[in-house]
Amino acid sequence: MIKVSESAKKKVIELMSDDGFSTETDFIRVGVKSGGCSGLSYDLKFDKEQKDGDKVFEDNGVKIIVDKKSFLYLIGTTLEYSGGLNGTGFVFNNPNANRTCGCGESFSL
């Protein structure tokens, strides 16, 4: 399961609304792809469709879709949002990552 912090929920609702998506019917698609300075990077986008093999979760009022392959890397991850002086954006707190890069956008196992 992937969890969504309160700060991430507020930002997701705002961004989904701005982009014409609905938190009632649409999803955040979270995935992992090759690349980044640590080997794997996170992929985050809005989606209206569920595909075969997708895992679907809902936490804190946010619907999340993860493809089967990415799910193995993301079990137990919490999506957070940081708006502080050190940068603004979504942050993945992934307990499976052995190493992350300084920007927090990539990781390795």
PDB file of N, CA and C in Angstrom:
ATOM      1  N   MET A   1       0.830  -1.177   0.000  1.00  0.00           N
ATOM      2  CA  MET A   1       0.000   0.000   0.000  1.00  0.00           C
ATOM      3  C   MET A   1       0.877   1.244   0.000  1.00  0.00           C
ATOM      4  N   ILE A   2       0.387   2.280  -0.625  1.00  0.00           N
ATOM      5  CA  ILE A   2       1.055   3.576  -0.638  1.00  0.00           C
ATOM      6  C   ILE A   2       0.193   4.550   0.150  1.00  0.00           C
ATOM      7  N   LYS A   3       0.833   5.272   1.042  1.00  0.00           N
ATOM      8  CA  LYS A   3       0.114   6.221   1.883  1.00  0.00           C
ATOM      9  C   LYS A   3       0.312   7.639   1.349  1.00  0.00           C
ATOM     10  N   VAL A   4      -0.636   8.522   1.705  1.00  0.00           N
ATOM     11  CA  VAL A   4      -0.590   9.920   1.273  1.00  0.00           C
ATOM     12  C   VAL A   4      -0.697  10.798   2.513  1.00  0.00           C
ATOM     13  N   SER A   5       0.304  11.649   2.723  1.00  0.00           N
ATOM     14  CA  SER A   5       0.279  12.544   3.881  1.00  0.00           C
ATOM     15  C   SER A   5      -0.767  13.636   3.674  1.00  0.00           C
ATOM     16  N   GLU A   6      -1.092  14.333   4.732  1.00  0.00           N
ATOM     17  CA  GLU A   6      -2.081  15.409   4.657  1.00  0.00           C
ATOM     18  C   GLU A   6      -1.605  16.532   3.734  1.00  0.00           C
ATOM     19  N   SER A   7      -0.312  16.873   3.810  1.00  0.00           N
ATOM     20  CA  SER A   7       0.215  17.947   2.952  1.00  0.00           C
ATOM     21  C   SER A   7       0.161  17.542   1.470  1.00  0.00           C
ATOM     22  N   ALA A   8       0.457  16.277   1.172  1.00  0.00           N
ATOM     23  CA  ALA A   8       0.389  15.790  -0.209  1.00  0.00           C
ATOM     24  C   ALA A   8      -1.053  15.768  -0.692  1.00  0.00           C
ATOM     25  N   LYS A   9      -1.967  15.368   0.154  1.00  0.00           N
ATOM     26  CA  LYS A   9      -3.386  15.333  -0.213  1.00  0.00           C
ATOM     27  C   LYS A   9      -3.862  16.712  -0.641  1.00  0.00           C
ATOM     28  N   LYS A  10      -3.551  17.732   0.142  1.00  0.00           N
ATOM     29  CA  LYS A  10      -3.986  19.092  -0.184  1.00  0.00           C
ATOM     30  C   LYS A  10      -3.432  19.537  -1.532  1.00  0.00           C
ATOM     31  N   LYS A  11      -2.157  19.254  -1.786  1.00  0.00           N
ATOM     32  CA  LYS A  11      -1.543  19.668  -3.053  1.00  0.00           C
ATOM     33  C   LYS A  11      -2.094  18.862  -4.218  1.00  0.00           C
ATOM     34  N   VAL A  12      -2.333  17.573  -4.016  1.00  0.00           N
ATOM     35  CA  VAL A  12      -2.898  16.729  -5.072  1.00  0.00           C
ATOM     36  C   VAL A  12      -4.275  17.248  -5.480  1.00  0.00           C
ATOM     37  N   ILE A  13      -5.114  17.552  -4.499  1.00  0.00           N
ATOM     38  CA  ILE A  13      -6.456  18.066  -4.794  1.00  0.00           C
ATOM     39  C   ILE A  13      -6.364  19.363  -5.596  1.00  0.00           C
ATOM     40  N   GLU A  14      -5.475  20.239  -5.183  1.00  0.00           N
ATOM     41  CA  GLU A  14      -5.288  21.512  -5.888  1.00  0.00           C
ATOM     42  C   GLU A  14      -4.836  21.297  -7.327  1.00  0.00           C
ATOM     43  N   LEU A  15      -3.803  20.472  -7.524  1.00  0.00           N
ATOM     44  CA  LEU A  15      -3.259  20.244  -8.856  1.00  0.00           C
ATOM     45  C   LEU A  15      -4.217  19.490  -9.761  1.00  0.00           C
ATOM     46  N   MET A  16      -4.911  18.501  -9.211  1.00  0.00           N
ATOM     47  CA  MET A  16      -5.869  17.752 -10.026  1.00  0.00           C
ATOM     48  C   MET A  16      -6.968  18.686 -10.525  1.00  0.00           C
ATOM     49  N   SER A  17      -7.447  19.528  -9.658  1.00  0.00           N
ATOM     50  CA  SER A  17      -8.491  20.486 -10.035  1.00  0.00           C
ATOM     51  C   SER A  17      -7.980  21.439 -11.118  1.00  0.00           C
ATOM     52  N   ASP A  18      -6.774  21.953 -10.951  1.00  0.00           N
ATOM     53  CA  ASP A  18      -6.180  22.867 -11.931  1.00  0.00           C
ATOM     54  C   ASP A  18      -6.023  22.216 -13.297  1.00  0.00           C
ATOM     55  N   ASP A  19      -5.750  20.904 -13.325  1.00  0.00           N
ATOM     56  CA  ASP A  19      -5.525  20.181 -14.583  1.00  0.00           C
ATOM     57  C   ASP A  19      -6.777  19.517 -15.148  1.00  0.00           C
ATOM     58  N   GLY A  20      -7.941  19.759 -14.539  1.00  0.00           N
ATOM     59  CA  GLY A  20      -9.191  19.209 -15.054  1.00  0.00           C
ATOM     60  C   GLY A  20      -9.473  17.771 -14.650  1.00  0.00           C
ATOM     61  N   PHE A  21      -8.825  17.298 -13.599  1.00  0.00           N
ATOM     62  CA  PHE A  21      -9.063  15.956 -13.080  1.00  0.00           C
ATOM     63  C   PHE A  21      -9.933  16.056 -11.831  1.00  0.00           C
ATOM     64  N   SER A  22     -10.601  14.973 -11.498  1.00  0.00           N
ATOM     65  CA  SER A  22     -11.460  14.920 -10.322  1.00  0.00           C
ATOM     66  C   SER A  22     -10.912  13.906  -9.327  1.00  0.00           C
ATOM     67  N   THR A  23     -10.820  14.286  -8.060  1.00  0.00           N
ATOM     68  CA  THR A  23     -10.366  13.346  -7.035  1.00  0.00           C
ATOM     69  C   THR A  23     -11.408  12.270  -6.776  1.00  0.00           C
ATOM     70  N   GLU A  24     -12.635  12.494  -7.229  1.00  0.00           N
ATOM     71  CA  GLU A  24     -13.700  11.508  -7.052  1.00  0.00           C
ATOM     72  C   GLU A  24     -13.569  10.330  -8.018  1.00  0.00           C
ATOM     73  N   THR A  25     -13.127  10.616  -9.249  1.00  0.00           N
ATOM     74  CA  THR A  25     -13.128   9.575 -10.288  1.00  0.00           C
ATOM     75  C   THR A  25     -11.751   9.270 -10.868  1.00  0.00           C
ATOM     76  N   ASP A  26     -10.795  10.179 -10.722  1.00  0.00           N
ATOM     77  CA  ASP A  26      -9.487  10.014 -11.351  1.00  0.00           C
ATOM     78  C   ASP A  26      -8.431   9.610 -10.322  1.00  0.00           C
ATOM     79  N   PHE A  27      -7.239   9.295 -10.813  1.00  0.00           N
ATOM     80  CA  PHE A  27      -6.193   8.693 -10.001  1.00  0.00           C
ATOM     81  C   PHE A  27      -4.879   9.463 -10.114  1.00  0.00           C
ATOM     82  N   ILE A  28      -3.989   9.188  -9.176  1.00  0.00           N
ATOM     83  CA  ILE A  28      -2.574   9.515  -9.334  1.00  0.00           C
ATOM     84  C   ILE A  28      -1.897   8.205  -9.705  1.00  0.00           C
ATOM     85  N   ARG A  29      -1.173   8.223 -10.810  1.00  0.00           N
ATOM     86  CA  ARG A  29      -0.418   7.042 -11.207  1.00  0.00           C
ATOM     87  C   ARG A  29       1.011   7.216 -10.699  1.00  0.00           C
ATOM     88  N   VAL A  30       1.446   6.292  -9.854  1.00  0.00           N
ATOM     89  CA  VAL A  30       2.789   6.318  -9.294  1.00  0.00           C
ATOM     90  C   VAL A  30       3.550   5.133  -9.872  1.00  0.00           C
ATOM     91  N   GLY A  31       4.755   5.395 -10.348  1.00  0.00           N
ATOM     92  CA  GLY A  31       5.541   4.323 -10.931  1.00  0.00           C
ATOM     93  C   GLY A  31       7.020   4.518 -10.683  1.00  0.00           C
ATOM     94  N   VAL A  32       7.777   3.531 -11.130  1.00  0.00           N
ATOM     95  CA  VAL A  32       9.231   3.538 -11.035  1.00  0.00           C
ATOM     96  C   VAL A  32       9.769   3.249 -12.431  1.00  0.00           C
ATOM     97  N   LYS A  33      10.790   4.005 -12.829  1.00  0.00           N
ATOM     98  CA  LYS A  33      11.410   3.764 -14.133  1.00  0.00           C
ATOM     99  C   LYS A  33      12.923   3.821 -13.985  1.00  0.00           C
ATOM    100  N   SER A  34      13.622   3.250 -14.936  1.00  0.00           N
ATOM    101  CA  SER A  34      15.082   3.290 -14.917  1.00  0.00           C
ATOM    102  C   SER A  34      15.543   4.706 -15.181  1.00  0.00           C
ATOM    103  N   GLY A  35      16.601   5.091 -14.472  1.00  0.00           N
ATOM    104  CA  GLY A  35      17.170   6.412 -14.686  1.00  0.00           C
ATOM    105  C   GLY A  35      17.412   7.125 -13.375  1.00  0.00           C
ATOM    106  N   GLY A  36      17.860   8.328 -13.464  1.00  0.00           N
ATOM    107  CA  GLY A  36      18.178   9.094 -12.270  1.00  0.00           C
ATOM    108  C   GLY A  36      19.587   8.783 -11.806  1.00  0.00           C
ATOM    109  N   CYS A  37      20.091   9.606 -10.925  1.00  0.00           N
ATOM    110  CA  CYS A  37      21.482   9.458 -10.498  1.00  0.00           C
ATOM    111  C   CYS A  37      21.695   8.273  -9.560  1.00  0.00           C
ATOM    112  N   SER A  38      20.619   7.684  -9.032  1.00  0.00           N
ATOM    113  CA  SER A  38      20.788   6.518  -8.153  1.00  0.00           C
ATOM    114  C   SER A  38      20.321   5.217  -8.799  1.00  0.00           C
ATOM    115  N   GLY A  39      19.863   5.266 -10.042  1.00  0.00           N
ATOM    116  CA  GLY A  39      19.506   4.039 -10.758  1.00  0.00           C
ATOM    117  C   GLY A  39      18.040   3.909 -11.107  1.00  0.00           C
ATOM    118  N   LEU A  40      17.143   4.272 -10.196  1.00  0.00           N
ATOM    119  CA  LEU A  40      15.707   4.225 -10.449  1.00  0.00           C
ATOM    120  C   LEU A  40      15.120   5.585 -10.093  1.00  0.00           C
ATOM    121  N   SER A  41      14.087   5.997 -10.812  1.00  0.00           N
ATOM    122  CA  SER A  41      13.450   7.264 -10.484  1.00  0.00           C
ATOM    123  C   SER A  41      11.939   7.073 -10.390  1.00  0.00           C
ATOM    124  N   TYR A  42      11.317   7.969  -9.668  1.00  0.00           N
ATOM    125  CA  TYR A  42       9.877   7.933  -9.468  1.00  0.00           C
ATOM    126  C   TYR A  42       9.184   8.630 -10.623  1.00  0.00           C
ATOM    127  N   ASP A  43       8.001   8.145 -10.953  1.00  0.00           N
ATOM    128  CA  ASP A  43       7.178   8.741 -11.996  1.00  0.00           C
ATOM    129  C   ASP A  43       5.808   9.014 -11.390  1.00  0.00           C
ATOM    130  N   LEU A  44       5.316  10.209 -11.533  1.00  0.00           N
ATOM    131  CA  LEU A  44       4.066  10.617 -10.901  1.00  0.00           C
ATOM    132  C   LEU A  44       3.263  11.421 -11.909  1.00  0.00           C
ATOM    133  N   LYS A  45       2.015  11.000 -12.176  1.00  0.00           N
ATOM    134  CA  LYS A  45       1.156  11.743 -13.096  1.00  0.00           C
ATOM    135  C   LYS A  45      -0.303  11.425 -12.786  1.00  0.00           C
ATOM    136  N   PHE A  46      -1.185  12.227 -13.318  1.00  0.00           N
ATOM    137  CA  PHE A  46      -2.618  11.986 -13.152  1.00  0.00           C
ATOM    138  C   PHE A  46      -3.097  11.077 -14.269  1.00  0.00           C
ATOM    139  N   ASP A  47      -4.132  10.272 -13.976  1.00  0.00           N
ATOM    140  CA  ASP A  47      -4.640   9.316 -14.958  1.00  0.00           C
ATOM    141  C   ASP A  47      -6.133   9.135 -14.747  1.00  0.00           C
ATOM    142  N   LYS A  48      -6.836   8.890 -15.835  1.00  0.00           N
ATOM    143  CA  LYS A  48      -8.273   8.649 -15.775  1.00  0.00           C
ATOM    144  C   LYS A  48      -8.624   7.176 -15.937  1.00  0.00           C
ATOM    145  N   GLU A  49      -7.639   6.359 -16.348  1.00  0.00           N
ATOM    146  CA  GLU A  49      -7.917   4.961 -16.664  1.00  0.00           C
ATOM    147  C   GLU A  49      -7.074   3.996 -15.853  1.00  0.00           C
ATOM    148  N   GLN A  50      -7.707   2.908 -15.466  1.00  0.00           N
ATOM    149  CA  GLN A  50      -7.024   1.802 -14.809  1.00  0.00           C
ATOM    150  C   GLN A  50      -6.708   0.760 -15.874  1.00  0.00           C
ATOM    151  N   LYS A  51      -5.488   0.225 -15.863  1.00  0.00           N
ATOM    152  CA  LYS A  51      -5.069  -0.776 -16.839  1.00  0.00           C
ATOM    153  C   LYS A  51      -5.032  -2.151 -16.193  1.00  0.00           C
ATOM    154  N   ASP A  52      -5.044  -3.191 -17.020  1.00  0.00           N
ATOM    155  CA  ASP A  52      -4.942  -4.555 -16.508  1.00  0.00           C
ATOM    156  C   ASP A  52      -3.659  -4.709 -15.691  1.00  0.00           C
ATOM    157  N   GLY A  53      -3.763  -5.328 -14.546  1.00  0.00           N
ATOM    158  CA  GLY A  53      -2.607  -5.564 -13.698  1.00  0.00           C
ATOM    159  C   GLY A  53      -2.303  -4.443 -12.724  1.00  0.00           C
ATOM    160  N   ASP A  54      -2.977  -3.296 -12.861  1.00  0.00           N
ATOM    161  CA  ASP A  54      -2.752  -2.194 -11.930  1.00  0.00           C
ATOM    162  C   ASP A  54      -3.257  -2.538 -10.539  1.00  0.00           C
ATOM    163  N   LYS A  55      -2.552  -2.055  -9.543  1.00  0.00           N
ATOM    164  CA  LYS A  55      -3.009  -2.142  -8.162  1.00  0.00           C
ATOM    165  C   LYS A  55      -3.612  -0.785  -7.826  1.00  0.00           C
ATOM    166  N   VAL A  56      -4.764  -0.794  -7.169  1.00  0.00           N
ATOM    167  CA  VAL A  56      -5.461   0.442  -6.848  1.00  0.00           C
ATOM    168  C   VAL A  56      -5.578   0.566  -5.333  1.00  0.00           C
ATOM    169  N   PHE A  57      -5.230   1.737  -4.832  1.00  0.00           N
ATOM    170  CA  PHE A  57      -5.311   2.027  -3.402  1.00  0.00           C
ATOM    171  C   PHE A  57      -6.037   3.344  -3.212  1.00  0.00           C
ATOM    172  N   GLU A  58      -6.557   3.534  -2.034  1.00  0.00           N
ATOM    173  CA  GLU A  58      -7.070   4.841  -1.660  1.00  0.00           C
ATOM    174  C   GLU A  58      -6.608   5.119  -0.247  1.00  0.00           C
ATOM    175  N   ASP A  59      -5.964   6.258  -0.069  1.00  0.00           N
ATOM    176  CA  ASP A  59      -5.517   6.667   1.252  1.00  0.00           C
ATOM    177  C   ASP A  59      -5.749   8.159   1.407  1.00  0.00           C
ATOM    178  N   ASN A  60      -6.307   8.544   2.519  1.00  0.00           N
ATOM    179  CA  ASN A  60      -6.520   9.951   2.837  1.00  0.00           C
ATOM    180  C   ASN A  60      -7.340  10.648   1.754  1.00  0.00           C
ATOM    181  N   GLY A  61      -8.263   9.909   1.135  1.00  0.00           N
ATOM    182  CA  GLY A  61      -9.134  10.484   0.116  1.00  0.00           C
ATOM    183  C   GLY A  61      -8.521  10.606  -1.263  1.00  0.00           C
ATOM    184  N   VAL A  62      -7.335  10.034  -1.478  1.00  0.00           N
ATOM    185  CA  VAL A  62      -6.651  10.101  -2.768  1.00  0.00           C
ATOM    186  C   VAL A  62      -6.566   8.696  -3.352  1.00  0.00           C
ATOM    187  N   LYS A  63      -6.998   8.557  -4.613  1.00  0.00           N
ATOM    188  CA  LYS A  63      -6.925   7.265  -5.307  1.00  0.00           C
ATOM    189  C   LYS A  63      -5.591   7.164  -6.031  1.00  0.00           C
ATOM    190  N   ILE A  64      -4.924   6.029  -5.833  1.00  0.00           N
ATOM    191  CA  ILE A  64      -3.591   5.812  -6.387  1.00  0.00           C
ATOM    192  C   ILE A  64      -3.591   4.534  -7.215  1.00  0.00           C
ATOM    193  N   ILE A  65      -2.958   4.599  -8.376  1.00  0.00           N
ATOM    194  CA  ILE A  65      -2.767   3.431  -9.229  1.00  0.00           C
ATOM    195  C   ILE A  65      -1.266   3.175  -9.343  1.00  0.00           C
ATOM    196  N   VAL A  66      -0.888   1.903  -9.243  1.00  0.00           N
ATOM    197  CA  VAL A  66       0.510   1.503  -9.410  1.00  0.00           C
ATOM    198  C   VAL A  66       0.539   0.278 -10.304  1.00  0.00           C
ATOM    199  N   ASP A  67       1.407   0.289 -11.315  1.00  0.00           N
ATOM    200  CA  ASP A  67       1.547  -0.909 -12.140  1.00  0.00           C
ATOM    201  C   ASP A  67       2.222  -1.999 -11.315  1.00  0.00           C
ATOM    202  N   LYS A  68       2.002  -3.227 -11.734  1.00  0.00           N
ATOM    203  CA  LYS A  68       2.456  -4.395 -10.966  1.00  0.00           C
ATOM    204  C   LYS A  68       3.962  -4.392 -10.703  1.00  0.00           C
ATOM    205  N   LYS A  69       4.755  -4.037 -11.690  1.00  0.00           N
ATOM    206  CA  LYS A  69       6.211  -4.039 -11.545  1.00  0.00           C
ATOM    207  C   LYS A  69       6.663  -2.976 -10.537  1.00  0.00           C
ATOM    208  N   SER A  70       6.124  -1.777 -10.657  1.00  0.00           N
ATOM    209  CA  SER A  70       6.509  -0.680  -9.759  1.00  0.00           C
ATOM    210  C   SER A  70       6.082  -0.948  -8.327  1.00  0.00           C
ATOM    211  N   PHE A  71       4.977  -1.643  -8.162  1.00  0.00           N
ATOM    212  CA  PHE A  71       4.452  -1.904  -6.824  1.00  0.00           C
ATOM    213  C   PHE A  71       5.493  -2.581  -5.932  1.00  0.00           C
ATOM    214  N   LEU A  72       6.273  -3.487  -6.495  1.00  0.00           N
ATOM    215  CA  LEU A  72       7.288  -4.203  -5.714  1.00  0.00           C
ATOM    216  C   LEU A  72       8.318  -3.246  -5.109  1.00  0.00           C
ATOM    217  N   TYR A  73       8.603  -2.150  -5.796  1.00  0.00           N
ATOM    218  CA  TYR A  73       9.567  -1.168  -5.307  1.00  0.00           C
ATOM    219  C   TYR A  73       8.951  -0.154  -4.344  1.00  0.00           C
ATOM    220  N   LEU A  74       7.622  -0.042  -4.365  1.00  0.00           N
ATOM    221  CA  LEU A  74       6.950   1.041  -3.648  1.00  0.00           C
ATOM    222  C   LEU A  74       6.156   0.607  -2.420  1.00  0.00           C
ATOM    223  N   ILE A  75       6.168  -0.668  -2.089  1.00  0.00           N
ATOM    224  CA  ILE A  75       5.401  -1.147  -0.929  1.00  0.00           C
ATOM    225  C   ILE A  75       5.811  -0.370   0.318  1.00  0.00           C
ATOM    226  N   GLY A  76       4.834   0.203   0.993  1.00  0.00           N
ATOM    227  CA  GLY A  76       5.088   0.920   2.238  1.00  0.00           C
ATOM    228  C   GLY A  76       5.518   2.365   2.075  1.00  0.00           C
ATOM    229  N   THR A  77       5.555   2.868   0.842  1.00  0.00           N
ATOM    230  CA  THR A  77       5.987   4.240   0.586  1.00  0.00           C
ATOM    231  C   THR A  77       4.908   5.242   1.006  1.00  0.00           C
ATOM    232  N   THR A  78       5.349   6.386   1.494  1.00  0.00           N
ATOM    233  CA  THR A  78       4.443   7.489   1.812  1.00  0.00           C
ATOM    234  C   THR A  78       4.770   8.650   0.880  1.00  0.00           C
ATOM    235  N   LEU A  79       3.730   9.164   0.211  1.00  0.00           N
ATOM    236  CA  LEU A  79       3.871  10.333  -0.640  1.00  0.00           C
ATOM    237  C   LEU A  79       3.639  11.565   0.220  1.00  0.00           C
ATOM    238  N   GLU A  80       4.623  12.461   0.217  1.00  0.00           N
ATOM    239  CA  GLU A  80       4.520  13.683   1.010  1.00  0.00           C
ATOM    240  C   GLU A  80       4.753  14.878   0.101  1.00  0.00           C
ATOM    241  N   TYR A  81       4.415  16.052   0.601  1.00  0.00           N
ATOM    242  CA  TYR A  81       4.658  17.279  -0.148  1.00  0.00           C
ATOM    243  C   TYR A  81       5.431  18.236   0.734  1.00  0.00           C
ATOM    244  N   SER A  82       6.510  18.774   0.199  1.00  0.00           N
ATOM    245  CA  SER A  82       7.339  19.711   0.938  1.00  0.00           C
ATOM    246  C   SER A  82       7.304  21.058   0.242  1.00  0.00           C
ATOM    247  N   GLY A  83       7.027  22.082   0.994  1.00  0.00           N
ATOM    248  CA  GLY A  83       6.992  23.427   0.423  1.00  0.00           C
ATOM    249  C   GLY A  83       7.958  24.355   1.113  1.00  0.00           C
ATOM    250  N   GLY A  84       9.024  23.813   1.664  1.00  0.00           N
ATOM    251  CA  GLY A  84       9.961  24.588   2.463  1.00  0.00           C
ATOM    252  C   GLY A  84      11.030  25.297   1.648  1.00  0.00           C
ATOM    253  N   LEU A  85      11.950  25.893   2.359  1.00  0.00           N
ATOM    254  CA  LEU A  85      13.032  26.652   1.735  1.00  0.00           C
ATOM    255  C   LEU A  85      13.990  25.783   0.940  1.00  0.00           C
ATOM    256  N   ASN A  86      14.091  24.511   1.278  1.00  0.00           N
ATOM    257  CA  ASN A  86      15.017  23.616   0.585  1.00  0.00           C
ATOM    258  C   ASN A  86      14.446  23.058  -0.702  1.00  0.00           C
ATOM    259  N   GLY A  87      13.290  23.505  -1.098  1.00  0.00           N
ATOM    260  CA  GLY A  87      12.698  23.037  -2.331  1.00  0.00           C
ATOM    261  C   GLY A  87      11.229  22.731  -2.150  1.00  0.00           C
ATOM    262  N   THR A  88      10.532  22.748  -3.254  1.00  0.00           N
ATOM    263  CA  THR A  88       9.107  22.503  -3.248  1.00  0.00           C
ATOM    264  C   THR A  88       8.820  21.318  -4.148  1.00  0.00           C
ATOM    265  N   GLY A  89       7.977  20.406  -3.672  1.00  0.00           N
ATOM    266  CA  GLY A  89       7.572  19.297  -4.513  1.00  0.00           C
ATOM    267  C   GLY A  89       7.194  18.070  -3.723  1.00  0.00           C
ATOM    268  N   PHE A  90       6.801  17.053  -4.460  1.00  0.00           N
ATOM    269  CA  PHE A  90       6.420  15.794  -3.850  1.00  0.00           C
ATOM    270  C   PHE A  90       7.671  15.018  -3.469  1.00  0.00           C
ATOM    271  N   VAL A  91       7.599  14.344  -2.324  1.00  0.00           N
ATOM    272  CA  VAL A  91       8.707  13.569  -1.793  1.00  0.00           C
ATOM    273  C   VAL A  91       8.210  12.160  -1.516  1.00  0.00           C
ATOM    274  N   PHE A  92       8.992  11.170  -1.906  1.00  0.00           N
ATOM    275  CA  PHE A  92       8.658   9.777  -1.654  1.00  0.00           C
ATOM    276  C   PHE A  92       9.481   9.282  -0.477  1.00  0.00           C
ATOM    277  N   ASN A  93       8.824   8.920   0.609  1.00  0.00           N
ATOM    278  CA  ASN A  93       9.508   8.288   1.736  1.00  0.00           C
ATOM    279  C   ASN A  93       9.357   6.782   1.551  1.00  0.00           C
ATOM    280  N   ASN A  94      10.389   6.182   0.965  1.00  0.00           N
ATOM    281  CA  ASN A  94      10.346   4.783   0.560  1.00  0.00           C
ATOM    282  C   ASN A  94      11.230   3.950   1.492  1.00  0.00           C
ATOM    283  N   PRO A  95      10.625   3.090   2.310  1.00  0.00           N
ATOM    284  CA  PRO A  95      11.416   2.274   3.230  1.00  0.00           C
ATOM    285  C   PRO A  95      12.258   1.211   2.529  1.00  0.00           C
ATOM    286  N   ASN A  96      11.999   0.947   1.255  1.00  0.00           N
ATOM    287  CA  ASN A  96      12.735  -0.065   0.501  1.00  0.00           C
ATOM    288  C   ASN A  96      14.022   0.472  -0.103  1.00  0.00           C
ATOM    289  N   ALA A  97      14.172   1.783  -0.169  1.00  0.00           N
ATOM    290  CA  ALA A  97      15.343   2.389  -0.806  1.00  0.00           C
ATOM    291  C   ALA A  97      16.554   2.299   0.112  1.00  0.00           C
ATOM    292  N   ASN A  98      17.644   1.748  -0.404  1.00  0.00           N
ATOM    293  CA  ASN A  98      18.899   1.688   0.343  1.00  0.00           C
ATOM    294  C   ASN A  98      19.689   2.973   0.210  1.00  0.00           C
ATOM    295  N   ARG A  99      19.510   3.631  -0.930  1.00  0.00           N
ATOM    296  CA  ARG A  99      20.247   4.863  -1.198  1.00  0.00           C
ATOM    297  C   ARG A  99      19.359   5.783  -2.032  1.00  0.00           C
ATOM    298  N   THR A 100      19.363   7.066  -1.721  1.00  0.00           N
ATOM    299  CA  THR A 100      18.630   8.042  -2.514  1.00  0.00           C
ATOM    300  C   THR A 100      19.579   9.155  -2.925  1.00  0.00           C
ATOM    301  N   CYS A 101      19.212   9.877  -3.962  1.00  0.00           N
ATOM    302  CA  CYS A 101      20.044  10.999  -4.379  1.00  0.00           C
ATOM    303  C   CYS A 101      19.686  12.222  -3.533  1.00  0.00           C
ATOM    304  N   GLY A 102      20.451  13.254  -3.662  1.00  0.00           N
ATOM    305  CA  GLY A 102      20.232  14.473  -2.879  1.00  0.00           C
ATOM    306  C   GLY A 102      18.904  15.134  -3.152  1.00  0.00           C
ATOM    307  N   CYS A 103      18.403  15.030  -4.384  1.00  0.00           N
ATOM    308  CA  CYS A 103      17.133  15.686  -4.710  1.00  0.00           C
ATOM    309  C   CYS A 103      15.933  14.834  -4.313  1.00  0.00           C
ATOM    310  N   GLY A 104      16.162  13.560  -3.995  1.00  0.00           N
ATOM    311  CA  GLY A 104      15.065  12.688  -3.570  1.00  0.00           C
ATOM    312  C   GLY A 104      14.225  12.134  -4.701  1.00  0.00           C
ATOM    313  N   GLU A 105      14.641  12.359  -5.948  1.00  0.00           N
ATOM    314  CA  GLU A 105      13.856  11.896  -7.067  1.00  0.00           C
ATOM    315  C   GLU A 105      14.293  10.547  -7.619  1.00  0.00           C
ATOM    316  N   SER A 106      15.419  10.033  -7.122  1.00  0.00           N
ATOM    317  CA  SER A 106      15.841   8.710  -7.565  1.00  0.00           C
ATOM    318  C   SER A 106      16.372   7.925  -6.383  1.00  0.00           C
ATOM    319  N   PHE A 107      16.449   6.586  -6.580  1.00  0.00           N
ATOM    320  CA  PHE A 107      16.844   5.701  -5.482  1.00  0.00           C
ATOM    321  C   PHE A 107      17.403   4.413  -6.031  1.00  0.00           C
ATOM    322  N   SER A 108      17.985   3.619  -5.154  1.00  0.00           N
ATOM    323  CA  SER A 108      18.422   2.276  -5.522  1.00  0.00           C
ATOM    324  C   SER A 108      18.063   1.332  -4.375  1.00  0.00           C
ATOM    325  N   LEU A 109      18.003   0.045  -4.710  1.00  0.00           N
ATOM    326  CA  LEU A 109      17.663  -0.971  -3.717  1.00  0.00           C
ATOM    327  C   LEU A 109      18.887  -1.735  -3.287  1.00  0.00           C
TER     328      LEU A 109
END
